[in-house]
Tab-separated table of C-alpha atoms in Angstrom:
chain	number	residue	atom	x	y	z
A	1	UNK	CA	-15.030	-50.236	-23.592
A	2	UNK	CA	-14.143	-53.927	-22.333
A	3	UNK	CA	-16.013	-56.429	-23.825
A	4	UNK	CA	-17.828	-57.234	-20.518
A	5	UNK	CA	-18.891	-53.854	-20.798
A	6	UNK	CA	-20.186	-54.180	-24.680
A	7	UNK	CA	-22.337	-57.689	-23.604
A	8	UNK	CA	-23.386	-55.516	-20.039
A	9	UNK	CA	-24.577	-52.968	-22.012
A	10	UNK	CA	-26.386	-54.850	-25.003
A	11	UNK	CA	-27.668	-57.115	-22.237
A	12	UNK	CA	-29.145	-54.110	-20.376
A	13	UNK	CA	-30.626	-53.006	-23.789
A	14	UNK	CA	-32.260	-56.029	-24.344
A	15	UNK	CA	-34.033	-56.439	-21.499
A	16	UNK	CA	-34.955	-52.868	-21.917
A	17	UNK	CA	-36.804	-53.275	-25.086
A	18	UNK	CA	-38.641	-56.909	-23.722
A	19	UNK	CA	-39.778	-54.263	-20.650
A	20	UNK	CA	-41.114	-51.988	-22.821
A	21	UNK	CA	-44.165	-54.516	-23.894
A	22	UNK	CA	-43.843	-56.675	-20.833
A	23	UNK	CA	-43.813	-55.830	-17.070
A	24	UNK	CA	-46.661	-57.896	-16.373
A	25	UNK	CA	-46.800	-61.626	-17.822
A	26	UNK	CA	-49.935	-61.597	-16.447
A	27	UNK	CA	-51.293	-58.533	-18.106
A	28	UNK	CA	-49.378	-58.563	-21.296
A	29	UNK	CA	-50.516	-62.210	-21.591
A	30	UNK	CA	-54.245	-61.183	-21.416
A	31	UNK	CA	-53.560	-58.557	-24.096
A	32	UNK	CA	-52.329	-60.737	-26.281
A	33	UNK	CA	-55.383	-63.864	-25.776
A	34	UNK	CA	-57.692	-60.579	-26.528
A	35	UNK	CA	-55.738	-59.705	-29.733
A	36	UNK	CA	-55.675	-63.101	-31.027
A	37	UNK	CA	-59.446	-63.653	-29.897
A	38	UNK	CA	-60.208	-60.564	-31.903
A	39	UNK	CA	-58.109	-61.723	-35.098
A	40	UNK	CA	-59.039	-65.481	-35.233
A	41	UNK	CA	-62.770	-65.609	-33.562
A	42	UNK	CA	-65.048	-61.977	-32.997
A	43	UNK	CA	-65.088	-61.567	-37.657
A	44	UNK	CA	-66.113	-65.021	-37.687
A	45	UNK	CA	-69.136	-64.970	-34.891
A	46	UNK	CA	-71.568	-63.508	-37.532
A	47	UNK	CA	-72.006	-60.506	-34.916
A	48	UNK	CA	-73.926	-57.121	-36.408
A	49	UNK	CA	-71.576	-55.022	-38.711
A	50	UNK	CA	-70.256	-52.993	-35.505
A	51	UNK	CA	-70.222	-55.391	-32.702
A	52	UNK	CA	-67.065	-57.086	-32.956
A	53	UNK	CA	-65.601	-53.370	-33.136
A	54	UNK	CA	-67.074	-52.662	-30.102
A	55	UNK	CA	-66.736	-56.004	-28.041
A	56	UNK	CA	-62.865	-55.923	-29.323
A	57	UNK	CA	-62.320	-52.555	-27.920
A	58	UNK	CA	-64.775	-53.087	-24.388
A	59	UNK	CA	-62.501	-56.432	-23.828
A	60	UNK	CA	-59.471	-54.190	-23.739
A	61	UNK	CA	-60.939	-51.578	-21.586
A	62	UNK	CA	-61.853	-54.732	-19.496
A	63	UNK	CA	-58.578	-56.201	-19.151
A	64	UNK	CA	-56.693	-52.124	-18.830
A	65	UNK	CA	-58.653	-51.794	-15.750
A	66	UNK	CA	-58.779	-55.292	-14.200
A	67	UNK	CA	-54.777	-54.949	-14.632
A	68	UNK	CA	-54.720	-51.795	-12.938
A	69	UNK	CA	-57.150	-52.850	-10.001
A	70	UNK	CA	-54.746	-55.905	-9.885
A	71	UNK	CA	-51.191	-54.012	-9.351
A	72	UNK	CA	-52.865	-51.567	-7.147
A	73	UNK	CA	-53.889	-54.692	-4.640
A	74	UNK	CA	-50.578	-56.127	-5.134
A	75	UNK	CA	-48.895	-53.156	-3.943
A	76	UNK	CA	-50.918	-53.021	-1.217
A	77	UNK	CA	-54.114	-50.800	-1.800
B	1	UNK	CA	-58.669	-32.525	-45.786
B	2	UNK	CA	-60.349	-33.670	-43.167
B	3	UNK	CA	-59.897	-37.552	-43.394
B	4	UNK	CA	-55.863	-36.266	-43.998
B	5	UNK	CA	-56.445	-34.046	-40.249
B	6	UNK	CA	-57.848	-37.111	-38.976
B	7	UNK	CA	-55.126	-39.400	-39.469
B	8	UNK	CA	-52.193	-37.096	-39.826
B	9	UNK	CA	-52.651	-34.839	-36.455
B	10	UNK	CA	-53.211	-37.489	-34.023
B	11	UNK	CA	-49.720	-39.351	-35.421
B	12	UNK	CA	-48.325	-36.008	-35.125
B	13	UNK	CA	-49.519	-35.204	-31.704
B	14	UNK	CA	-48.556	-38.941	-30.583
B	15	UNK	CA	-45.418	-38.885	-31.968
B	16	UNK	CA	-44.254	-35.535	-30.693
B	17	UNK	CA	-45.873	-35.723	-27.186
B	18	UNK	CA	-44.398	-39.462	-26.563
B	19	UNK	CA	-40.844	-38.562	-27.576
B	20	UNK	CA	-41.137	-35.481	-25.581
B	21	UNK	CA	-41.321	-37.677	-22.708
B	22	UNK	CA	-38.831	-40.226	-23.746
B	23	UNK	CA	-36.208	-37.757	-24.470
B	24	UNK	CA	-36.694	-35.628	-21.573
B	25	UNK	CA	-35.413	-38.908	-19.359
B	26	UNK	CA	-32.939	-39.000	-22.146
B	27	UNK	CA	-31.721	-35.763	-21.359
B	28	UNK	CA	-31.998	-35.814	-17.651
B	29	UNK	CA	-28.974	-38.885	-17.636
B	30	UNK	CA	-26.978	-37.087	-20.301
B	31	UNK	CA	-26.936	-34.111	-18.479
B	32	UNK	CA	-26.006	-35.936	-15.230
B	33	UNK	CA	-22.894	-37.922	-16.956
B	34	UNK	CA	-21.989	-34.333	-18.973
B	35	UNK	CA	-21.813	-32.348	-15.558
B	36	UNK	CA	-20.285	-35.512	-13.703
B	37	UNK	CA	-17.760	-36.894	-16.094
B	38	UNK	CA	-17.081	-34.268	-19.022
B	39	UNK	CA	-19.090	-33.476	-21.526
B	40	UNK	CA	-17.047	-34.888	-24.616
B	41	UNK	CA	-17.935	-38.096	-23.049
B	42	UNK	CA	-21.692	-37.827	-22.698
B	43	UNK	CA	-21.940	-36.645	-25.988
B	44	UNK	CA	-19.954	-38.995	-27.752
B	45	UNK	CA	-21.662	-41.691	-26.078
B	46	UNK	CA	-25.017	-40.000	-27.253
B	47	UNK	CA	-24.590	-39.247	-30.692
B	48	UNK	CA	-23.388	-43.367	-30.962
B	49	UNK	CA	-26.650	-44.734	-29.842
B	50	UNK	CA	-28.067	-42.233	-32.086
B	51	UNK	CA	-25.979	-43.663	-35.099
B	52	UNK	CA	-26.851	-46.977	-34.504
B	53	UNK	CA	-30.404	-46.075	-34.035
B	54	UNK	CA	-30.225	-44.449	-37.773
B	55	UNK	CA	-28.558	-47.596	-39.003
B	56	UNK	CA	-31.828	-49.342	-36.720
B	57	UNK	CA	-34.750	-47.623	-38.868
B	58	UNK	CA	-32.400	-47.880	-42.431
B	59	UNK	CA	-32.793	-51.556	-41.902
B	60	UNK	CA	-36.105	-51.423	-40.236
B	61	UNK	CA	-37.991	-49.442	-42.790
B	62	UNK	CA	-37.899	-51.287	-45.663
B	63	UNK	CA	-38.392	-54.261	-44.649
B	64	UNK	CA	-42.028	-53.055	-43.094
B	65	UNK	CA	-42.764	-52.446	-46.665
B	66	UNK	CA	-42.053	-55.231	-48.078
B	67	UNK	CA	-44.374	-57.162	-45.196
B	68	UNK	CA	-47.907	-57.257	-46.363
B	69	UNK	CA	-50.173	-54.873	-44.520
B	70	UNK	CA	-52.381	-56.942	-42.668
B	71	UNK	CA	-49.522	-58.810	-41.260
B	72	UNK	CA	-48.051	-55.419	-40.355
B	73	UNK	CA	-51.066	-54.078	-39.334
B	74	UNK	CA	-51.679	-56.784	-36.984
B	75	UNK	CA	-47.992	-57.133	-35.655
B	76	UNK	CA	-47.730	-53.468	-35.120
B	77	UNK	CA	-50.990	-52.907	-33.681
B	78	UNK	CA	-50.616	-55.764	-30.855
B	79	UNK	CA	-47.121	-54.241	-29.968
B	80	UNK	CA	-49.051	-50.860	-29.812
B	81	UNK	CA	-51.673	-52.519	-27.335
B	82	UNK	CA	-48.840	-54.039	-25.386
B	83	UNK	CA	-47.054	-50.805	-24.769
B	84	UNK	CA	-49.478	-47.774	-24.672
B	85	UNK	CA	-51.688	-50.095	-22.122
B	86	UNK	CA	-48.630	-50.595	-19.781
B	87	UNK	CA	-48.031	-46.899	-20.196
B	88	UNK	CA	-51.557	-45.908	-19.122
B	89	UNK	CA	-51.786	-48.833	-16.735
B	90	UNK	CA	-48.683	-47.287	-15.256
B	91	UNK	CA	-50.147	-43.790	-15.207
B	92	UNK	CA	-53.400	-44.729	-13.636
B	93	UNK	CA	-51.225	-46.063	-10.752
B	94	UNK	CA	-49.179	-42.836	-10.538
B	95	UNK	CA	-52.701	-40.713	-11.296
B	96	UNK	CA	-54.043	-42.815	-8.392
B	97	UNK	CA	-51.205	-42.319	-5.434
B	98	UNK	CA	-50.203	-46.167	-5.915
B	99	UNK	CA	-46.801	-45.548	-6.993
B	100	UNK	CA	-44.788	-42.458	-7.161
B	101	UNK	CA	-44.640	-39.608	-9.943
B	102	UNK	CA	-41.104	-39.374	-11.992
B	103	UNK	CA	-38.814	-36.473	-10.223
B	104	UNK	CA	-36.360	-35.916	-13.002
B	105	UNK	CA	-34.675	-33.417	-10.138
B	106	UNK	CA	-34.337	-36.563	-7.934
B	107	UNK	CA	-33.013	-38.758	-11.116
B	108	UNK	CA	-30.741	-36.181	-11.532
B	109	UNK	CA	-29.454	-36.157	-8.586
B	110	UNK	CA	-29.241	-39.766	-8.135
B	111	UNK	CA	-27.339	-40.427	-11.640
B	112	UNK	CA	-24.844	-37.274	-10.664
B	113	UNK	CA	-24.296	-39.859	-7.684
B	114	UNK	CA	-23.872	-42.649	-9.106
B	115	UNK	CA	-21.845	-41.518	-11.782
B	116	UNK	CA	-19.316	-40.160	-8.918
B	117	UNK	CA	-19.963	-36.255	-8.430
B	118	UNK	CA	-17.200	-33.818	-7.377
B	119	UNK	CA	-13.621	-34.340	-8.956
B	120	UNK	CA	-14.324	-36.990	-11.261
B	121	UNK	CA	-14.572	-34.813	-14.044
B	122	UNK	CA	-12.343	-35.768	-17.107
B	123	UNK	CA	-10.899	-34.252	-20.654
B	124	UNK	CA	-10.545	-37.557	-22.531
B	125	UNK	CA	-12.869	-40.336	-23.571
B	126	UNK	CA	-14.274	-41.796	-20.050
B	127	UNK	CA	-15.365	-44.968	-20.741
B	128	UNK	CA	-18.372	-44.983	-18.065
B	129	UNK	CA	-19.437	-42.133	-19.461
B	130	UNK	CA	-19.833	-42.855	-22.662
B	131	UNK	CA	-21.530	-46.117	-21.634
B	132	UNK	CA	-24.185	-44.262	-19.455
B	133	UNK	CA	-24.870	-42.119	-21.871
B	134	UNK	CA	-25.106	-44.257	-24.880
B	135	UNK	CA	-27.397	-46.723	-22.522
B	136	UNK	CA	-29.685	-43.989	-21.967
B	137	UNK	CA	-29.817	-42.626	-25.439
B	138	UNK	CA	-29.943	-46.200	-26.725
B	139	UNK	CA	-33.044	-47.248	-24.714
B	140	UNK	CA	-35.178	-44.054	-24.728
B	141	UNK	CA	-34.509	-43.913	-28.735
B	142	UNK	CA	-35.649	-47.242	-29.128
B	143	UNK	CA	-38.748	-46.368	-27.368
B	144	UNK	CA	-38.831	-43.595	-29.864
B	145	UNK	CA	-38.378	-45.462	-32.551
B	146	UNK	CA	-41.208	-47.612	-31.795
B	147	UNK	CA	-43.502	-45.221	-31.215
B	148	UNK	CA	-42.913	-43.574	-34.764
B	149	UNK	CA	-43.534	-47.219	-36.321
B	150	UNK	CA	-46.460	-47.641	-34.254
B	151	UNK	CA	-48.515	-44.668	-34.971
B	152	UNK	CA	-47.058	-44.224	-38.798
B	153	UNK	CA	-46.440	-47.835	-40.109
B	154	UNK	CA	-50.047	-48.141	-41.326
B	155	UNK	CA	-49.296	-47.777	-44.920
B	156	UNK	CA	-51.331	-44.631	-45.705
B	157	UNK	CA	-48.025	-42.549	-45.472
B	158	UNK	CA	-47.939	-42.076	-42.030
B	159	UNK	CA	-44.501	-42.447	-40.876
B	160	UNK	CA	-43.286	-38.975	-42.527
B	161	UNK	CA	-45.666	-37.268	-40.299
B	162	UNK	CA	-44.851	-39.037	-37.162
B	163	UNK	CA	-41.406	-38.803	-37.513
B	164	UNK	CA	-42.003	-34.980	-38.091
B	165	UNK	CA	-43.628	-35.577	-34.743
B	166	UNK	CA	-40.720	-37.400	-32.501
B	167	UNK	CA	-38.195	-34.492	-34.793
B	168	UNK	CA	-40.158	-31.410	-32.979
B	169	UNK	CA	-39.889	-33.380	-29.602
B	170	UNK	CA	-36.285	-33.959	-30.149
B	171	UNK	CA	-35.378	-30.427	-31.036
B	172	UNK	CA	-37.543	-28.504	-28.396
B	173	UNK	CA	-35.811	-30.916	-25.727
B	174	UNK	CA	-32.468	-30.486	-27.011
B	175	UNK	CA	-33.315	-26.181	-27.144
B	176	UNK	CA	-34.749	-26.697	-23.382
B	177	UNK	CA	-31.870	-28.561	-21.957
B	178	UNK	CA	-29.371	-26.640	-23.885
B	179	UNK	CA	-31.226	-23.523	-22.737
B	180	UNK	CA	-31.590	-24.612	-18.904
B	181	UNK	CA	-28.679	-26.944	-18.382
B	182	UNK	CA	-30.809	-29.006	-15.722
B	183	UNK	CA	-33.528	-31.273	-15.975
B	184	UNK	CA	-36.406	-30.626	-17.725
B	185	UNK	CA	-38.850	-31.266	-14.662
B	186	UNK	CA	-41.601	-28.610	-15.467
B	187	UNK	CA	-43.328	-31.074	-17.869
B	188	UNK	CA	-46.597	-32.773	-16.462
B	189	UNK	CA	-45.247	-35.817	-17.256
B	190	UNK	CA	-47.866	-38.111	-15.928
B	191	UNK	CA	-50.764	-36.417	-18.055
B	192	UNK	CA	-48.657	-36.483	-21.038
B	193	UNK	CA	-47.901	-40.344	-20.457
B	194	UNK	CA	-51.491	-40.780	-19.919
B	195	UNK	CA	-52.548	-38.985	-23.215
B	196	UNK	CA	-50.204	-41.120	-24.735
B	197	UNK	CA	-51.051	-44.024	-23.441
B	198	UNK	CA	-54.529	-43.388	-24.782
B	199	UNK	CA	-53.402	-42.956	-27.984
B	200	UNK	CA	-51.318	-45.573	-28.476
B	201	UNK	CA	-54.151	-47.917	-26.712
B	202	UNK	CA	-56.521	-46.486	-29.509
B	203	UNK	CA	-54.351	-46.755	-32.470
B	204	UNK	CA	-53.575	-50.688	-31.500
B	205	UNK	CA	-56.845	-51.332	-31.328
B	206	UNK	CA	-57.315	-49.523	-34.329
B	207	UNK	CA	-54.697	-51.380	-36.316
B	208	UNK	CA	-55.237	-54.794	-35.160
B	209	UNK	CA	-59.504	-54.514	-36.293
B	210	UNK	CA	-57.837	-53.479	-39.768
B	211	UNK	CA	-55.814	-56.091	-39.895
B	212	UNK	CA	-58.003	-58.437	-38.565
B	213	UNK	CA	-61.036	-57.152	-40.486
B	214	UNK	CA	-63.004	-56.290	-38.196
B	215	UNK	CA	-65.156	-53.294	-39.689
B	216	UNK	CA	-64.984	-50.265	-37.607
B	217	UNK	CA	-68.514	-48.179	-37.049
B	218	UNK	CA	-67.533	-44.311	-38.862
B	219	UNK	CA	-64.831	-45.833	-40.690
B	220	UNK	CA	-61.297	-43.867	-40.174
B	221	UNK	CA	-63.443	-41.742	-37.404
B	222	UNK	CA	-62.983	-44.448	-34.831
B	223	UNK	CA	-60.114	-43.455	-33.833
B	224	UNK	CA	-62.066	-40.502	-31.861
B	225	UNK	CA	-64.253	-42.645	-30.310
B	226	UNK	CA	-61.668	-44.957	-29.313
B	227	UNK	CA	-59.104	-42.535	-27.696
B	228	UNK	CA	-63.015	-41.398	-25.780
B	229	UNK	CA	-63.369	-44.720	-24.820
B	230	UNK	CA	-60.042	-45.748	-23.637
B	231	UNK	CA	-59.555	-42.046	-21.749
B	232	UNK	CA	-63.003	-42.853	-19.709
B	233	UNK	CA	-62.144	-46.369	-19.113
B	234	UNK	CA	-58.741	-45.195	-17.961
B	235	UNK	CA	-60.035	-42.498	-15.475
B	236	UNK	CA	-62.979	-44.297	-14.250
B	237	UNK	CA	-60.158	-47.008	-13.420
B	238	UNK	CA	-58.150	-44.160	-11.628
B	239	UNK	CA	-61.564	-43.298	-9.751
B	240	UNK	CA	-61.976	-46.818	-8.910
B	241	UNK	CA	-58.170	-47.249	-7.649
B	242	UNK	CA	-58.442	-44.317	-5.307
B	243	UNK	CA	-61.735	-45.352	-3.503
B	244	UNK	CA	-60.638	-48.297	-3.174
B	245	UNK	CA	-57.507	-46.797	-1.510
B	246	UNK	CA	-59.400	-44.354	0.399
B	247	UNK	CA	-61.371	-47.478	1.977
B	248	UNK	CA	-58.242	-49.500	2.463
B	249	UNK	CA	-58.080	-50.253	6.524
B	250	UNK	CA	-54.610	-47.928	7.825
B	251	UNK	CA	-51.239	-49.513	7.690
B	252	UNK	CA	-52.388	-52.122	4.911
B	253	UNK	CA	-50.374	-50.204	2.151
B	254	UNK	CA	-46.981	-51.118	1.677
């Protein structure tokens, strides 16, 4: 293979593997706020033993189906 | 031992159902490039990507262990969340009408074009070929790859189990296409990208509250009431989609 073909190819790879996690800047950016909400704030809010379980996990459900509401409208629904 | 069931079978089952997927488009491509362009080729091309893919998780692998857990926890767990909620965002949108369902037939059919069908068949090393087929293998394997960390990385000897997983899925694809010599297309793809998508969204979740420390109600069992949670949330969202398609004035949709 050229080497054109090599950097294509590794190129094509790479952008592969960043698509895998991120399609949506948008969405991927609110799953990450979430995450690091969930890390450096909810254990520290002196919640009830299972409440920042369940608020972690009801923001994601959140976010999962405002993203999918979202990319339905943008595709025209 | 059922704490052992608990963790073990779902790695298993998301392991082996998320490869299945994964190498199934795998297989549709190097099928394609073996029927278009010789079949020394496609599988030299192939077996590469697999190669460097070993080399990949040689390298990979230790160096998870020598990261402390919470960090890996963490790391792995928001990766998880990234990619098993674009997977089921994508399937609620396919579940929904919004975009189309894969056709490996029509992927098929559209690689045997691209790749030049009818006389362009060759003995020797074909240096297209090998590049299509290497891409392919490259990028679905990654995805494999990823998965198995995902779901086994957690430091309670998971990985063995999940890699058992993505093994089955590789060797009842490989028996399929070898077996059909055409697409594998009877597989409800959508539903298993959706299951998976639900368990990858749970085990995230899962991962980053452990390495977070956020104490989970039932312990190890939350796992159950997460993949509930995120499989109701996902088709009430696919419920919600389709009204609001349903109510959408004619000629809106793209």
């Amino acid at each position: 293979m050229s080497e054109n073909r090599v950097m294509g190819t590794l190129r094509l790879i790479w952008d592969e593997v960043w698509g895998l996690f991120v399609d949506d800047g948008v969405f991927a950016g609110a799953i990450v706020v979430w995450v690091v909400i969930g890390w450096r704030v909810l254990p520290f809010m002196g919640l009830r033993d299972w409440l920042p379980a369940v608020v972690f996990f009801a923001g994601l459900a959140v976010i999962l189906s405002l993203g999918a509401l979202r990319a339905a409208s943008q595709r025209g629904t | 031992m059922p704490a052992d069931f608990i963790h073990a079978g779902p790695s298993v089952l998301a392991a082996f159902l998320a490869s299945l997927v994964e190498f199934v488009e795998a297989l549709t491509v190097v099928l394609a490039v073996g029927a278009t362009r010789g079949w020394r080729s496609a599988l030299g091309g192939s077996a590469s990507a697999m190669l460097v893919l070993l080399v990949l998780v040689a390298v990979i692998g230790p160096l998870l262990t020598s990261i402390p857990l919470g960090a890996v926890q963490l790391t792995l767990g928001a990766l998880a969340l990234l990619f098993g909620m674009r997977w089921l965002r994508k399937a609620i949108l396919r579940s929904a009408g919004v975009i189309p369902l894969h056709d490996e037939d029509a992927l098929y059919a559209r690689q045997r074009e691209a790749l030049g069908a009818g006389g362009l068949r060759r003995s020797g090393w074909d240096a297209m070929a090998v590049s299509a087929a290497f891409k392919i293998t490259m990028i679905e394997g990654i995805e494999v790859v990823f998965i198995v960390i995902a779901v086994g990385a957690s430091g309670r000897g998971l990985l063995v189990p999940a890699a058992l997983g993505a093994l089955a899925a590789f060797c009842v694809v490989v028996l399929l296409g070898a077996a059909l010599r055409r697409p594998v297309s009877m597989i409800p793809e959508n539903i298993l990208k959706f299951a998976v998508g639900v368990l990858l969204c749970s085990y995230g979740t899962f991962w980053v509250g452990e390495g977070a420390s956020i104490p989970w109600p039932g312990g190890d069992l939350s796992l159950l009431w997460l993949c509930l949670g995120f499989l109701l949330a996902a088709l009430g969202t696919v419920s919600l989609v389709t009204r609001r398609r349903a109510l959408a004035p004619a000629g809106s949709a793209r």
